[in-house]
Amino acid sequence: MSGDCILTIDHLTMRFGGIVAVHDLSFDAERRKITALIGPNGAGKTTVFNCITGFYKPTSGTMRLTHDDRRDIQLERLNDFRISKQAKVARTFQNIRLFPGMTALENLMVAQHNALMRASGLTFLGLIGAPSWRTAEKRAIDQATLWLDRIGLIDRADDAAGNLPYGDQRRLEIARAMCTEPALLCLDEPAAGLNARESAALSELLLSIRADHGVSILLIEHDMSVVMEISDHVVVMDYGVKIAEGTPQNVRDDPKVIAAYLGADEEEAIAVMESGT
Amino acid sequence: MTGVGVTAPALEATQVSRAAGVAFIFKKAVISALVALVLFSLMIGIRTEAGPAGQLIYWTRFGDLAAMVATVFGGSIVVELLRQWWGPVDTVRIVPPRVQSTLALARRAIAPVLLVFTFLVPVIFYNERYILDLGILVLTYVMLGWGLNVVVGLAGLLDLGYVAFYAVGAYSYALLATTFGLSFWVCLPLAGILAALWGVLLGFPVLRLRGDYLAIVTLAFGEIIRLVIINWQSLTGGPNGVTGIPRPTLFGIPLTPADDGLAARLGIEFSPTHRIVFLFYLILALALLTNWVTIRLRRLPIGRAWEALREDEVACRALGINTTTTKLTAFATGAMFGGFAGAFFATRQGFISPESFTFQESALVLAIVVLGGMGSQLGVALAALAMIGGFELFRGLDQYRMLVFGLAMVLLMIWRPRGLIGHRAPTVFLRHSHAISSDLVKEGHG
Amino acid sequence: MDYFAQQLINGIVLGSIYGLIAIGYTMVYGIVGMINFAHGDIFMIGGFIALISFLILVSIGLTVVPVILLIVLLVSMAITALYGWTVERIAYRPLRHSFRLAPMLSAIGMSFVLTNFSQVTQGARVKPVPPIITGGYTLHEGSGGFVVQLSNVQIIVVVTTVVLLAIFTWLVARTRLGRDMRACEQDQTMAALLGVDVDRTISMTFVIGAALAAVAGMMYLLYYGLVDFFMGFVAGIKAFTAAVLGGIGSLPGAMLGGLAIGLIETLWSAYFSVEYKDVAAFSILIIVLIFLPTGLLGRPEVEKV
Ligand SMILES: Nc1ncnc2c1ncn2[C@@H]1O[C@H](COP(=O)(O)OP(=O)(O)OP(=O)(O)O)[C@@H](O)[C@H]1O
Ligand SMILES: [Mg+2]
């Protein structure tokens, strides 16, 4: 694939004992584009995310992240928290992982940890209440407020995240990931469990995030209407291998893809085909 | 874990108990009495003792046995009646709004009232040495509780060896003061720093451990420190401990009847109570410092990271939080406060020995934190007051004291598994600060 | 070499006792996921009951040692098992679905209760018994006059442990109860839906654990010839250390961990210093856990994200 890539996955393989969850997978994600990763259940999509975000160490293969300033980072060499801190990759989880006992606002404050840690002079300036820390804190709250406003949760800023309805939690998790100021945002099934109206709102949110913040998005999604509507490029996986890739249009008509979904689940295959017509 | 199938029998049982009434209660009491009879038959019915020549002798105590079994029988009936009167454990009681708002007001007032009262204790009870001593003891545990609260309540890391840091602080002060003649005010920060270093030392190996592995390693660590103190006689004096630890001075002015003592300088008559009052305010100041720092830290990124760690470690890592240093700072901060408390303990007692630093102490402090309601500063203070005060109340019971204490611990946990203060206050808010129900708040895996 | 062989024997005997206690910790942990802090005290109670029943049997004129041993074993297993059952019923069952720390503190409270119960009822002084089983075999007579001995008590301790372990492994592997236990370990809700009586199964786990602790208590009494009210604490943490060392939740792991702790302790005492034997045992626990965070035989915990 030509063009400006933010992420290049090269021959990625992930084994768990006997199970090969991802096998020799290569694909690229273009800068400021939305790349969708789709495939039937158990295809290995989440595993790819876990490799990218450092939760699993891949058995073999490389993952290269290229920042705007052409700086290359080999993700497989960084471990967990550094991927978010240094490589600027943020993610959400398939089963939402907010901090349920903290408020929506606090969740977004935690996400700005590294910036705030610096501003608080590794806690010491903060402890004595230095003015520079005060302004930094104010700015962080403003940033969080901004995101709460964008996801329409400003009225629930002071409610516990665990008390929010499911759809709101999904959006809050996206906002939380964005508060780390990422270059690449990885979303694991953000539309799961949302109704049609909420899905449409989500598509809009993702498009605006890309437009306003210049982030590139990697998206795992089963909801084909979302995939077809917003993604620029689609990679299809089945049983850990890539079976197709291309524009949404191409992929939808690919017989291999239809077969994969048919083999896995008839309804999903029909959904794929119908969403194109 | 909770399931329909699992809880259903319990519900059924209570319904049946309502219906069956007397017969059911009686049957239950008989079964309890029978169980008690078997349990106590040998342990109470027969008393063994090493005789004068080293051989074992025994005598019977069937009267006591019968009394105990009868007590269990009666107790079972009372408990069952109480239970029926009170309803199932989960019953939601509707509180009228008027009462609710009064309660809320009382709750808000409790902390300031308690603080003012504490400040006045030495004034009110100036002539009651016993109360002052008890006050100092309670405040020491309040401080320890607040210190451990950072580790357990905020960061969600289980620490069963907290007493180790208390010991490090106490011995640091005792040894620095007795060998180098350093003053209390120089040693206090040193004791805190040394304890914090030990906290980091313990923190390193346990970082990767979770849950109960962490629990046992911290417990083992506490025991190691205690055993080393007992056995390293040349340094610590072994089981005999360290004696002659200098008393604290008011910034260099000793609290003695001597000519340069405080009383002489102020031109008032010397009284030993002065020192007690001074110690009281000293530990109060240390405790309030702990509280102030903790409240401050909670609003700083490090404190939020601690709480986030307790809520979800995986999410923390995804947000770029270095969980290793976050855990280490929690351990170190908690240990530092433990070290301060230890230095205070040493100067107050003037004598320390390994006996003061047993697992029981760790368990007691942990119980205070959990009973307080994890993470709640006020809750910890109340729990320390209740536990230590309650423990003192039972002083008359002598050897039954620990027995009653253990039972109280079991009952308190059953009564309030989530502690006295069952909610968490947010660290930052936009419009209103709503307390968060503890059902949502996680308690950590580590 | 002879000296080493002798220490090896002593270590294995001590390790068997730890292993028996460790099984109780591991089983309870496997099924309800909590550290039963009172288990060490259950072991202590087991020792006391063995002592008292032994005393009674001797005073009523029974002299046949094997019969005495058998009766003492059965009585202390039965009564101690009831202690295990009661502790679970009073202190843990009400907290079954509660927060993690509540049952742990309840267990610590229960441990205080049991320790002090036996202090109050039986006094604080150490209770010695005259050697019940005497004699043994000389395995090897070294040139330096050092003899390697295997006493009859040691044989009995090890044989009893092995036999009980075999019975118990069979129980878990082959019987209905064992199947129920394993089901509850996996998923209590599902087990309940499939008709497993979860409460009963958990109770039985405590009962079996306590019965094995009683055996350990009796073996301790036979081997060391004394009991006291405080012995549960140290033995308890060491046995729990053994369970963790072996990989908590794993039965062979508990036995292996027990042997490891017994050997470390004995060898350390023999070659380095008696005072620091416990420090050695705990340090090795910490070191092992640094490299194997889930113990020797524990299943590595994969974090599913
Ligand atoms: N930690 C792990 N240990 C063992 N096997 C794993 C692990 N993580 C994933 N797998 C296996 O890898 C395979 C791919 O799983 P993965 O979660 O990546 O699928 P997915 O494409 O995200 O599916 P879904 O659409 O259901 O989320 C599955 O067979 C899964 O069981
Ligand atoms: Mg997935």
Tab-separated table of N, CA and C and ligand atoms in Angstrom, chain A residues 16 19 21 40-47 56 94 189 222, chain C residues 302-304, ligand 1:
chain	number	residue	atom	x	y	z
A	16	PHE	N	-0.762	-18.865	21.515
A	16	PHE	CA	-1.001	-19.198	22.923
A	16	PHE	C	-0.929	-20.707	23.036
A	19	ILE	N	-2.714	-22.751	20.326
A	19	ILE	CA	-3.582	-21.905	19.502
A	19	ILE	C	-2.768	-20.829	18.797
A	21	ALA	N	-3.427	-17.560	17.414
A	21	ALA	CA	-4.512	-16.573	17.376
A	21	ALA	C	-4.341	-15.616	16.205
A	40	PRO	N	-14.976	-12.593	11.653
A	40	PRO	CA	-15.921	-13.298	12.533
A	40	PRO	C	-15.370	-13.409	13.966
A	41	ASN	N	-16.196	-13.850	14.884
A	41	ASN	CA	-15.760	-14.021	16.277
A	41	ASN	C	-14.567	-14.948	16.376
A	42	GLY	N	-13.642	-14.572	17.187
A	42	GLY	CA	-12.469	-15.420	17.399
A	42	GLY	C	-11.451	-15.339	16.286
A	43	ALA	N	-11.595	-14.343	15.400
A	43	ALA	CA	-10.672	-14.240	14.269
A	43	ALA	C	-9.286	-13.797	14.721
A	44	GLY	N	-9.220	-13.181	15.888
A	44	GLY	CA	-7.916	-12.738	16.377
A	44	GLY	C	-7.748	-11.234	16.373
A	45	LYS	N	-8.858	-10.501	16.228
A	45	LYS	CA	-8.775	-9.042	16.122
A	45	LYS	C	-8.294	-8.422	17.429
A	46	THR	N	-8.934	-8.813	18.524
A	46	THR	CA	-8.544	-8.236	19.809
A	46	THR	C	-7.098	-8.581	20.128
A	47	THR	N	-6.688	-9.777	19.722
A	47	THR	CA	-5.301	-10.164	19.960
A	47	THR	C	-4.341	-9.224	19.242
A	56	TYR	N	0.211	-8.050	25.064
A	56	TYR	CA	0.852	-9.329	24.744
A	56	TYR	C	2.154	-9.038	24.005
A	94	GLN	N	-12.828	-4.078	24.580
A	94	GLN	CA	-14.055	-4.720	24.106
A	94	GLN	C	-15.111	-4.753	25.222
A	189	GLU	N	-14.497	-2.591	19.115
A	189	GLU	CA	-15.952	-2.689	19.044
A	189	GLU	C	-16.668	-1.580	19.795
A	222	HIS	N	-18.066	-4.974	14.595
A	222	HIS	CA	-18.953	-5.949	13.972
A	222	HIS	C	-20.122	-5.261	13.272
C	302	VAL	N	-2.866	-15.897	33.074
C	302	VAL	CA	-2.802	-15.049	31.896
C	302	VAL	C	-3.892	-14.008	32.018
C	303	GLU	N	-3.472	-12.800	31.869
C	303	GLU	CA	-4.414	-11.715	32.000
C	303	GLU	C	-5.159	-11.578	30.692
C	304	LYS	N	-6.450	-11.861	30.688
C	304	LYS	CA	-7.216	-11.660	29.455
C	304	LYS	C	-7.674	-10.221	29.428
D	1	LIG	N1	-4.684	-14.847	26.597
D	1	LIG	C1	-5.098	-15.820	25.769
D	1	LIG	N2	-4.794	-17.098	26.043
D	1	LIG	C2	-5.201	-18.089	25.255
D	1	LIG	N3	-5.927	-17.910	24.120
D	1	LIG	C3	-6.273	-16.640	23.786
D	1	LIG	C4	-5.876	-15.541	24.602
D	1	LIG	N4	-6.353	-14.418	24.033
D	1	LIG	C5	-7.006	-14.795	22.926
D	1	LIG	N5	-6.966	-16.131	22.761
D	1	LIG	C6	-7.537	-16.914	21.686
D	1	LIG	O1	-7.219	-16.302	20.476
D	1	LIG	C7	-8.285	-16.417	19.569
D	1	LIG	C8	-8.624	-15.064	19.025
D	1	LIG	O2	-9.230	-14.299	20.051
D	1	LIG	P1	-9.603	-12.766	19.885
D	1	LIG	O3	-10.148	-12.312	21.188
D	1	LIG	O4	-8.441	-12.040	19.358
D	1	LIG	O5	-10.765	-12.797	18.824
D	1	LIG	P2	-11.635	-11.602	18.255
D	1	LIG	O6	-11.404	-11.562	16.822
D	1	LIG	O7	-11.388	-10.377	19.006
D	1	LIG	O8	-13.092	-12.136	18.522
D	1	LIG	P3	-14.409	-11.342	18.967
D	1	LIG	O9	-14.995	-10.796	17.756
D	1	LIG	O10	-15.264	-12.399	19.569
D	1	LIG	O11	-13.973	-10.322	19.941
D	1	LIG	C9	-9.418	-17.084	20.298
D	1	LIG	O12	-9.423	-18.431	19.949
D	1	LIG	C10	-9.050	-16.904	21.742
D	1	LIG	O13	-9.531	-17.978	22.512
